[in-house]
Amino acid sequence: MKRQILVLLAATLFTACNLGEPAREGWFTDERTAERVDSLMQLMTLEEKIGQMVLFTSDMDVTGPFMRDHYVESIENGMVGAIFNAYTAEYTRELQRIAVEETRLGIPLLFGYDVVHGHRTIFPIPLGETATWDMEAIEQSARIAAEEATAEGLHWTFSPMIDVTRDPRWGRIAESSGEDPFLTAEVARAKVRGYQGDDLTALNTMLATAKHFVAYGEPQAGRDYHTVDISEITLRNIFLPPFKATVEEGAATIMTAFNELFGVPASGSEYLLTQILRDEWNFNGFVVTDYTSINEMVPHGFARDDKHAGELALNAGVDMDMQGAVFHDYLEELVEEGKVSEAVIDQAVRRILTMKFELGLFDDPYRYSDPQRQEELVMTEENLEFARDFSRKAIVLLKNEDDVLPLSDDIGSIALIGPLADNQREMIGSWSAAGDYTQSVTLRQGIENRQGNRTRIHYARGANIDDDDKTGFGEAIAAARQAEVIVLAIGEYALQSGEAASRADISLPGVQEELFLELAKLNKPIVVVLMKGRPLTLERVDEKASAILETWFLGTTTGDAIADVLFGDYNPSGKLPVSYPRHVGQIPIFYNHKNTGRPKTEFKFTSKYLDVPNSPLYPFGYGLSYTTFDYSEVQLSSDEMAMDDVLEVMVTVTNTGDRFGEEVVQLYIRQLVGSITRPVRQLKGFEKIGLEPGESKEVRFELTWEDLAFYNADNEFAAEPGDFHLFIGTNVEDTQKAAFVLRE
Ligand code: NOJ
């Protein structure tokens, strides 16, 4: 009887509050939502509140250690407020029914998942997405991902991953936007806009998660989950900016990182989760931990046991515990013992419930779990068409000797070789959500789709990705002998990057380089198509290949997208978001490094290696085109700038080749002297333009003091007067230079 009355009362309150309400004004600050949340919270027991702070995985997908297999029972008991790794309209509807119909208050579940680069229609891995430098397309890819994911009952994606990383040994570089904070922040903003739109009640928008807070991308020795030990200044200038950008953009949630920082695991860091996130940035979404990262404070040596870890995490500012069951098991006891306050719990629950209201789940808890929408919206023709275009934009042309590419439409024969040339499984990369690799188009299929009978394809696998079996070499060489050109698809397998996939040696795995060298001896044009999740050390390939295409893992439409570039239906326009080392010993290698007191010269006692140059094999921002671009001299509106001035920067770019092409015009600055030493280059702007043959366009950038500012010796964000150099060009090393002075 009591149960029925409560449920009725709760239902009335939710309905009354929802009648005729506008969706939302501002992000998560709507007063009426706050009233609704408060009225619901008045009905909740402490146990029910704690339940809202618990996130468990279902057994549908595995993205970490599986610790609790009784998630359904926990839903029935009202002891879990959110579920991840469960999708499809049917399954989410079934779990939602349990929460809504079988618990005392019927509070709907929130369904989360790693929708990282597409949901069913898989786009390029994020490093590849970033290589497009096309923020509109990135936003659109996130919109499509949200549309597909929400049609399968999901409300919340654990994306964007915005860990700046300068270490390609770290497998999660694949999921990142590379080494630059400015570019990463732009991508982060675009993705948040794409996922969340401007109305979370809309059926095709979902909550975004900025992760992993913070500095997870700089683990010692590139080993996943390893210690991070950086300075406060580096934290502020390199690792925090993308997170700050997502908070400004209204990201609903932030995920803590696994690593420690300043000796404190991120999930126990009051400094990060409260002082920076809440007090400095006014973040008003909720904080979720990464998978069991509260429990991991014990092996970190920061908490005595799980219960102690729970106390530290809650008091630091964690709102939701992913999979660790620490809040589930100990929060009530901790309140009774006075170790944590119910007020802090209330605050966390308020934040979580706010999101459930924002999504409209109290109006209709099943609104996202609609089999018909799923049928209509997932992997549509339009989504696949977009994916193909987006994927080809992600391809970076690294080398093109004697214009070997594009191949002629009339080419009679191609030797298509390599373990990745006809391999569906690897094409969708790591973190491919609900992507089905059997739907992916291989390179072989892509070439056949385009050329039909026009071109004879001599296919041979040649080698496996990662073993020492050379028995396929003979067949590969025989195939190559019969063809006009060799197209060799080599790289890594998908799970050689991503989580828990660090490599100490980042050369081509197995005998693939040997296979390449054997084929290169035939003196035929050889086009290398790279597929992988990270920069590899490719000096020997670079030396001997005629052409090289970096294609990352491009997702569902891989083969068609690569064929578009191989045959010139699309002129490649991708640019590297990360420097490619020549040798693993150069790591960390990144363009925005400091100059040192002994910058390299021929003289012995300067900063250099005896055996390898300092420079990368391919620099940040690098990527060729089938056409050529000419840059004019850089023009400035003035060679002096006051603090409140806007400095205009102009350059004219001309397409000097004979086909349409797109160019990413990049702007870098260098301040010559600062209260702390300044990087030799910093990206501060870019624009992607398209130019017909012979066409010129003026590209204009505007710089304000904020573009010149940094966290200085006093840990304050400020611009310091002084001399600046400014560089505009096609990559960080190939630029036009200008100079200006910033006055007080
Ligand atoms: C662990 C990963 O670090 C995180 O990025 C992911 O969102 C969770 N597992 C959930 O799968």
CSV table of C-alpha atoms in Angstrom, one decimal, residues 233 236-237 674-676 678 709-720:
chain,number,residue,atom,x,y,z
A,233,ILE,CA,52.4,24.7,-15.8
A,236,ARG,CA,47.5,24.2,-17.3
A,237,ASN,CA,49.0,25.0,-20.7
A,674,GLY,CA,58.4,35.0,-21.4
A,675,SER,CA,58.2,34.8,-17.6
A,676,ILE,CA,58.4,31.1,-18.3
A,678,ARG,CA,57.8,29.6,-24.5
A,709,ALA,CA,48.1,34.3,-23.2
A,710,PHE,CA,49.3,31.3,-21.2
A,711,TYR,CA,49.6,30.2,-17.6
A,712,ASN,CA,52.7,32.1,-16.5
A,713,ALA,CA,55.2,32.0,-13.7
A,714,ASP,CA,52.5,33.1,-11.2
A,715,ASN,CA,50.1,30.4,-12.5
A,716,GLU,CA,47.9,33.2,-14.0
A,717,PHE,CA,46.4,33.1,-17.4
A,718,ALA,CA,47.8,36.3,-19.0
A,719,ALA,CA,49.4,37.7,-22.1
A,720,GLU,CA,52.9,39.1,-21.5
